Each structure stands twice: as structure tokens, then as C-alpha cells.
Coordinates of C-alpha atoms in Angstrom, one line a residue:
M438 CA -14.0 16.4 -0.5
A439 CA -12.6 14.2 2.3
D440 CA -12.5 15.5 5.8
K441 CA -9.0 16.0 7.2
K442 CA -7.7 16.5 10.7
D443 CA -4.2 17.0 12.0
V444 CA -2.4 14.4 14.0
P445 CA -1.4 15.3 17.5
S446 CA 2.2 14.8 18.7
S447 CA 3.2 11.4 20.1
S448 CA 3.1 12.8 23.7
E449 CA -0.7 13.2 23.4
F450 CA -1.1 9.4 23.0
D451 CA -1.4 7.1 25.9
S452 CA 0.8 4.1 26.3
G453 CA -2.0 1.6 25.9
P454 CA -3.2 -0.5 23.0
L455 CA -4.4 1.5 20.0
N456 CA -3.4 4.8 21.6
S457 CA -6.0 7.3 22.7
K458 CA -7.1 8.6 19.3
Q459 CA -9.4 5.9 18.0
P460 CA -10.8 5.9 14.4
T461 CA -14.1 7.7 14.4
G462 CA -17.7 6.8 13.4
E463 CA -18.3 3.3 12.1
L464 CA -14.8 2.3 12.9
N465 CA -15.8 1.8 16.5
R466 CA -18.5 -0.8 15.8
K467 CA -18.1 -4.1 17.6
D468 CA -17.5 -6.2 14.5
R469 CA -14.2 -5.0 13.1
L470 CA -13.3 -7.5 10.4
M471 CA -11.4 -6.4 7.4
R472 CA -11.1 -8.8 4.5
V473 CA -8.2 -8.1 2.1
S474 CA -7.0 -9.5 -1.2
T475 CA -3.5 -8.9 -2.5
A476 CA -2.5 -9.4 -6.1
Q477 CA 0.6 -11.0 -7.5
F478 CA 0.5 -9.4 -10.9
Q479 CA 2.3 -11.2 -13.8
M480 CA 3.7 -8.6 -16.3
K481 CA 3.2 -9.8 -19.9
P482 CA 3.2 -8.1 -23.3
I483 CA -0.2 -6.5 -24.2
K484 CA -1.4 -4.6 -27.2
I485 CA -4.0 -2.0 -26.0
W486 CA -5.2 -0.2 -22.9
D487 CA -8.2 -2.5 -22.6
D488 CA -5.9 -5.5 -22.1
L489 CA -4.6 -4.0 -18.9
C490 CA -8.1 -3.5 -17.6
E491 CA -9.0 -7.1 -18.5
H492 CA -5.8 -8.3 -16.7
A493 CA -6.8 -6.3 -13.6
Q494 CA -10.4 -7.8 -13.8
F495 CA -9.0 -11.2 -12.9
F496 CA -7.9 -10.0 -9.5
I497 CA -11.1 -8.0 -9.0
D498 CA -13.2 -11.2 -9.7
A499 CA -11.0 -13.1 -7.2
A500 CA -11.5 -10.5 -4.5
I501 CA -15.3 -10.4 -5.1
Q502 CA -15.4 -14.2 -4.8
N503 CA -13.6 -13.9 -1.4
K504 CA -16.1 -11.2 -0.3
S505 CA -13.1 -8.9 0.3
H506 CA -13.4 -5.3 1.3
F507 CA -10.0 -4.3 -0.1
L508 CA -8.0 -5.2 -3.2
L509 CA -4.3 -4.2 -3.3
L510 CA -2.5 -4.1 -6.7
P511 CA 1.3 -3.6 -7.1
E512 CA 3.4 -0.5 -7.6
T513 CA 3.4 0.8 -11.2
F514 CA 1.6 -2.3 -12.5
T515 CA 0.5 0.0 -15.3
A516 CA 4.0 -0.3 -16.6
E517 CA 2.7 -3.3 -18.4
L518 CA 1.6 -0.7 -20.9
F519 CA 5.2 -0.1 -21.8
S520 CA 4.9 -3.1 -24.0
T521 CA 2.4 -1.2 -26.2
M522 CA 4.8 1.6 -26.9
P523 CA 7.2 1.9 -30.0
F524 CA 10.4 -0.1 -29.8
G525 CA 13.4 2.1 -29.3
W526 CA 11.7 4.7 -27.1
S527 CA 13.8 6.0 -24.3
D528 CA 12.9 5.3 -20.6
N529 CA 11.9 9.0 -20.3
Q530 CA 9.6 8.8 -23.3
M531 CA 7.9 5.8 -22.0
I532 CA 7.3 7.1 -18.5
R533 CA 5.9 10.3 -19.9
A534 CA 3.6 8.4 -22.2
L535 CA 2.4 6.4 -19.2
C536 CA 1.8 9.7 -17.3
D537 CA -0.4 10.8 -20.3
M538 CA -2.6 7.8 -19.6
T539 CA -3.5 8.9 -16.0
D540 CA -7.0 10.2 -16.9
A541 CA -7.8 6.8 -18.4
Y542 CA -6.4 5.1 -15.3
L543 CA -8.5 7.2 -13.0
E544 CA -11.6 6.7 -15.0
A545 CA -11.1 2.9 -15.4
F546 CA -10.4 2.1 -11.8
S547 CA -13.0 4.4 -10.5
D548 CA -15.6 2.5 -12.6
L549 CA -14.1 -0.9 -11.5
S550 CA -14.4 0.1 -7.9
K551 CA -18.0 1.1 -8.3
Q552 CA -18.9 -2.0 -10.2
S553 CA -17.2 -4.4 -7.8
N554 CA -18.1 -2.6 -4.6
L555 CA -14.4 -3.0 -3.6
I556 CA -12.0 -0.4 -2.2
I557 CA -9.2 -0.8 -4.8
I558 CA -5.7 0.4 -3.9
A559 CA -4.7 0.4 -7.6
G560 CA -1.0 0.2 -7.0
S561 CA 0.7 3.4 -8.1
Q562 CA 0.7 5.4 -11.2
P563 CA 3.4 8.0 -12.3
I564 CA 1.9 11.5 -12.3
L565 CA 3.3 14.5 -14.2
K566 CA 2.5 17.5 -12.0
S567 CA 2.3 21.1 -12.8
D568 CA 5.8 21.7 -11.5
G569 CA 7.1 19.6 -14.4
F570 CA 8.3 16.7 -12.3
I571 CA 7.1 13.1 -12.2
Y572 CA 5.8 11.6 -8.9
N573 CA 5.0 8.0 -8.0
V574 CA 1.5 8.1 -6.6
A575 CA -0.7 5.4 -5.0
H576 CA -4.4 5.8 -5.7
M577 CA -7.2 4.3 -3.6
F578 CA -10.6 4.1 -5.3
T579 CA -13.8 3.7 -3.4
P580 CA -17.3 2.5 -4.5
G581 CA -18.6 5.9 -3.7
G582 CA -16.6 7.4 -6.6
N583 CA -13.9 9.1 -4.5
V584 CA -10.1 8.8 -5.1
Y585 CA -7.5 9.2 -2.4
T586 CA -3.7 9.4 -2.9
Q587 CA -0.4 8.9 -1.2
E588 CA 2.8 9.9 -2.9
K589 CA 6.0 7.8 -2.6
I590 CA 8.2 9.8 -0.3
H591 CA 11.5 7.9 -0.8
I592 CA 12.6 7.6 -4.4
T593 CA 15.0 4.8 -5.4
P594 CA 18.2 5.6 -7.3
K595 CA 16.7 3.7 -10.3
E596 CA 13.6 5.9 -10.3
V597 CA 15.9 9.0 -10.3
R598 CA 18.3 7.6 -13.0
L599 CA 15.7 6.4 -15.5
W600 CA 12.7 8.8 -14.9
D601 CA 14.0 11.7 -12.9
M602 CA 11.2 11.1 -10.3
K603 CA 10.8 13.4 -7.3
P604 CA 9.7 12.4 -3.8
G605 CA 6.4 13.5 -2.3
N606 CA 6.4 15.3 1.1
K607 CA 3.1 14.3 2.8
I608 CA 2.1 11.4 4.9
N609 CA -1.6 10.6 4.9
L610 CA -3.7 8.1 6.9
F611 CA -7.2 7.1 5.8
D612 CA -10.2 6.4 8.0
T613 CA -12.3 3.8 6.2
I614 CA -15.4 2.2 7.6
Y615 CA -13.3 -0.9 8.2
G616 CA -10.2 0.6 9.9
R617 CA -7.5 3.2 9.8
I618 CA -5.0 2.4 7.1
G619 CA -1.9 3.8 5.5
I620 CA 0.0 3.2 2.3
Q621 CA 3.7 3.0 1.9
I622 CA 5.0 2.4 -1.6
C623 CA 7.8 -0.2 -1.9
Y624 CA 11.0 1.6 -0.8
D625 CA 9.0 3.6 1.8
I626 CA 8.5 0.6 4.0
E627 CA 12.2 0.3 4.4
F628 CA 12.1 3.5 6.5
P629 CA 10.8 2.5 10.0
E630 CA 10.4 6.1 11.1
V631 CA 7.4 6.6 8.8
S632 CA 5.6 3.4 9.9
R633 CA 6.2 4.4 13.5
L634 CA 4.7 7.8 13.0
M635 CA 1.7 6.2 11.3
S636 CA 1.4 3.8 14.3
L637 CA 1.5 6.7 16.8
A638 CA -1.3 8.2 14.7
G639 CA -3.4 5.0 15.1
V640 CA -2.8 3.1 11.9
E641 CA -4.0 -0.5 12.0
V642 CA -3.1 -1.8 8.5
I643 CA -0.4 -0.6 6.1
F644 CA -0.7 -1.5 2.5
V645 CA 2.6 -1.9 0.6
P646 CA 2.4 -2.0 -3.2
F647 CA 5.9 -2.8 -4.5
S648 CA 7.9 -3.7 -7.6
T649 CA 11.2 -5.4 -7.4
E650 CA 13.5 -6.9 -10.0
D651 CA 15.0 -9.9 -8.1
F652 CA 14.8 -11.8 -4.9
R653 CA 17.2 -9.5 -3.0
G654 CA 15.1 -6.5 -3.7
Y655 CA 12.0 -8.5 -2.8
Q656 CA 13.6 -9.6 0.4
R657 CA 14.2 -6.0 1.5
V658 CA 10.5 -5.2 1.1
R659 CA 9.3 -8.4 2.7
C660 CA 11.6 -8.3 5.7
C661 CA 10.9 -4.7 6.3
A662 CA 7.1 -5.0 6.0
Q663 CA 7.2 -8.0 8.4
A664 CA 9.3 -6.0 10.8
R665 CA 7.0 -3.0 10.7
A666 CA 4.1 -5.3 11.5
I667 CA 5.9 -6.8 14.5
E668 CA 7.5 -3.6 15.9
N669 CA 4.2 -1.6 15.6
Y670 CA 1.8 -4.4 16.4
I671 CA -0.2 -3.9 13.2
Y672 CA -0.9 -5.8 10.0
T673 CA 0.9 -5.1 6.7
V674 CA -0.2 -6.2 3.2
I675 CA 2.3 -6.4 0.3
S676 CA 1.5 -6.8 -3.4
G677 CA 4.1 -7.1 -6.2
N678 CA 4.8 -7.7 -9.9
C679 CA 6.3 -10.8 -11.4
G680 CA 6.8 -11.9 -15.0
T681 CA 8.5 -10.0 -17.8
I682 CA 7.9 -7.6 -20.6
P683 CA 10.4 -6.8 -23.4
V684 CA 11.4 -3.4 -21.9
A685 CA 14.7 -2.9 -20.2
S686 CA 13.3 -1.0 -17.2
Y687 CA 10.8 -3.8 -16.5
E688 CA 12.5 -6.9 -18.0
L689 CA 12.8 -8.6 -14.7
N690 CA 10.3 -8.8 -11.8
F691 CA 10.1 -11.0 -8.7
A692 CA 7.3 -11.1 -6.1
Q693 CA 5.7 -13.1 -3.4
S694 CA 2.6 -11.2 -2.1
A695 CA 1.7 -11.7 1.5
V696 CA -0.1 -10.5 4.6
F697 CA 1.9 -10.1 7.9
S698 CA 0.8 -9.8 11.5
P699 CA 2.4 -9.1 14.9
S700 CA 4.6 -11.9 16.3
D701 CA 2.8 -12.9 19.5
L702 CA 0.4 -15.4 21.0
A703 CA -2.9 -15.7 19.0
F704 CA -1.1 -14.8 15.8
P705 CA 0.6 -17.1 13.3
T706 CA 3.9 -18.5 14.6
E707 CA 5.9 -16.9 11.8
S708 CA 3.8 -13.7 11.8
T709 CA 2.6 -14.5 8.3
M710 CA -1.1 -14.6 7.8
I711 CA -0.9 -15.9 4.2
E712 CA 1.6 -15.7 1.3
S713 CA 1.4 -16.6 -2.4
E714 CA 3.5 -19.1 -4.2
P715 CA 6.5 -17.1 -5.3
D716 CA 6.7 -15.5 -8.8
I717 CA 3.5 -16.8 -10.3
E718 CA 0.3 -14.9 -11.0
N719 CA -2.0 -15.3 -8.0
V720 CA -4.2 -13.6 -5.5
V721 CA -4.2 -14.4 -1.8
N722 CA -6.8 -13.4 0.8
A723 CA -6.9 -12.8 4.5
E724 CA -9.4 -11.7 7.2
L725 CA -7.9 -9.2 9.6
D726 CA -9.7 -8.9 13.0
L727 CA -8.9 -5.4 14.2
L728 CA -10.9 -5.8 17.4
H729 CA -8.7 -8.9 18.2
L730 CA -5.6 -6.8 17.3
A731 CA -6.7 -4.1 19.8
K732 CA -7.4 -6.6 22.6
R733 CA -4.1 -8.4 22.1
R734 CA -2.2 -5.1 22.2
K735 CA -3.4 -4.7 25.8
I736 CA -1.9 -8.0 26.9
A737 CA 1.0 -8.3 24.5
S738 CA 4.1 -10.1 25.5
V739 CA 6.0 -7.0 24.5
Q740 CA 4.7 -3.5 24.0
P741 CA 7.1 -1.5 21.9
I742 CA 4.8 1.6 21.7
R743 CA 4.4 1.8 25.4
D744 CA 8.0 1.0 26.2
R745 CA 9.7 3.7 24.0
R746 CA 12.3 5.7 25.9
E747 CA 11.3 9.2 25.1
D748 CA 13.8 10.4 27.8
L749 CA 16.5 9.1 25.5
Y750 CA 15.1 9.6 22.0
Q751 CA 12.1 11.1 20.2
L752 CA 10.5 10.8 16.8
Q753 CA 8.5 13.8 15.5
A754 CA 7.0 14.5 12.1
K755 CA 8.2 17.8 10.6
S756 CA 5.2 18.1 8.4
T757 CA 1.5 17.5 9.3
I758 CA 0.2 14.0 9.0
E759 CA -3.3 14.2 7.8
I760 CA -6.0 11.7 8.7
I761 CA -8.6 11.7 5.9
K762 CA -12.1 10.4 6.2
V763 CA -12.8 8.0 3.4
E764 CA -16.3 8.1 1.8

């Protein structure tokens, strides 16, 4: 079971670079490079479960070739399995059938993580909980066989209308041997309060699996993820679905996966580390230097964490943010 510790209030953090609570253990080593791969997953009709695993293997192989530490897959990429379900099923029937495949999903991606020696953030999977409601849950699989989760905490009108999904109520951060990370699923990144709370708790990289139907939806996710990187002086990584399957709820998809940085000297001029060609299947890779990030924060052109006006406004989590040690 992962170790957990509560996050102190923002007043307990200093105004300096990575705030006073540094990630523990191996995170403090001198070489703090994190190599990430982010998928642009092209939805296509498939026939059986194994086809989905074979599809995911393409991105895993690419990440291995890049010697990456992390692979990010998109939000609900498992919806590709909708194409295996009987024609005429309702949206509710399909999402519940997908929930029934959760055990297979957990087993498959746990095995894939072990085999590849990658930390795989396998997008998100709908989960039917004991309360009878469906939640959109991101899963992070580690080579050690552990699985860590982050529920989507802001549910879109579409998710409510089609699937009667419910929002989660917890914000988690994860201390990996490479850095302290967070996960915000799609719509969640459009709420800057959550990213700022994560930043105050020492997050260095936020992974954003998303799924959007068109360019406008994608633009919301992209612009917000880029803004979160700039205003919190962190990296953000986004991964989305493209392509189409003959199912009304996933007939259209648009994506351009990317990695974003702060906007300052010694970072890319457009604060984009790398981005895919739009709307085609691809995987892009980036090396994130977290030691460089920490050093640059100390001498940044602007320091939005330090320069907050807590005499005029304050931000405080109403539920405990847990920092979980990843093993």
C-alpha cells in the first residue's frame, strides 16, 4: 500500500522556487531528468479486446525506443471497445459494458507496465463503484505492479447526459522516483484552482489525458494546459484521441498531443517543448529537466507563486490533498 501524507496549507510554503516541501527520497538526487512519451491515439473499429492491447503496444514500443520513463495515453481511449458492442445499444448500455471490462484493463496494463518497465498512465477508464454510480478514473501502472488512481473531479455536461457520470472528490499527487506529478483529466485542467493547489503542494509535472470532439474543444484543453504550465512554472503533458468509430458518442475526435513548459528564458519561445502533427496517430517524446526547472524558478523573470497577494485573496483546499509515494 502506498504511503500517504497530508499537504500543509499554502502559508507553510516559502516564496522561493519549488516551495519548502521537496519530494522525498530519490527525488532529491542530482540528476533529475524525466523522459516522457505522450500518445495521439487514433480511434478505429476493432473486433476483440486483444485488438485494443495490440493498439496500445504501438505506443509502448515507441516509448521504449525513446528510453522514456512515462507513457501517457488519452482519456477513455478504451472507448475504442464500443466498436465491439452490438449495434443499437444505448450509450448507457455501452458505458456499463465498458465498466465490466475494468478487471481486464487492470490486468492488461499492469502486465504491460511490468514487461516494458514503463510507468504507464493508461488514460482513464469508467469505473462502476459500489454506490451504483460511474466515475471517470485515471490509472497509473508501475513496473513494480502497483496501480494508483485519480478520479476526474469536474464532469462535463456530455458525461452527465450520456452516462450519468459523477465527479470524484479527491486530489492526489504522486511522488515517483523521477519527480512529483499530478493528473488532471481533460476538463479538470480548465480549472486553474486545482493546478495551483497542486503547485503549492510541490507538483512539477501535470499529466492531462483528454478526449475532445473538435478543434474548439481541443483548444480549450491545450490553452488551459499551456496556461497552467506558465502560471505555475511547471511542465504539463497532454494526450488525446483522434480518428473515428461508428458510435455516436465517439464518432468524432480531434487531438494534437504536446508537452508544455514555463514561458521564460531557457525554455522554448512558445513554451511548447514538442507537439504532434494534428489529428494523426503519433507519439511524441520530451526530456524534462526538473533540476533545471527548480534552478530557473529561483531567477525567473516573473514569480507568480511568490507574488501572490494573500492579503487580498486566498486559495485553500476544502479536502485533504494526499501525496502518495509511488513504488
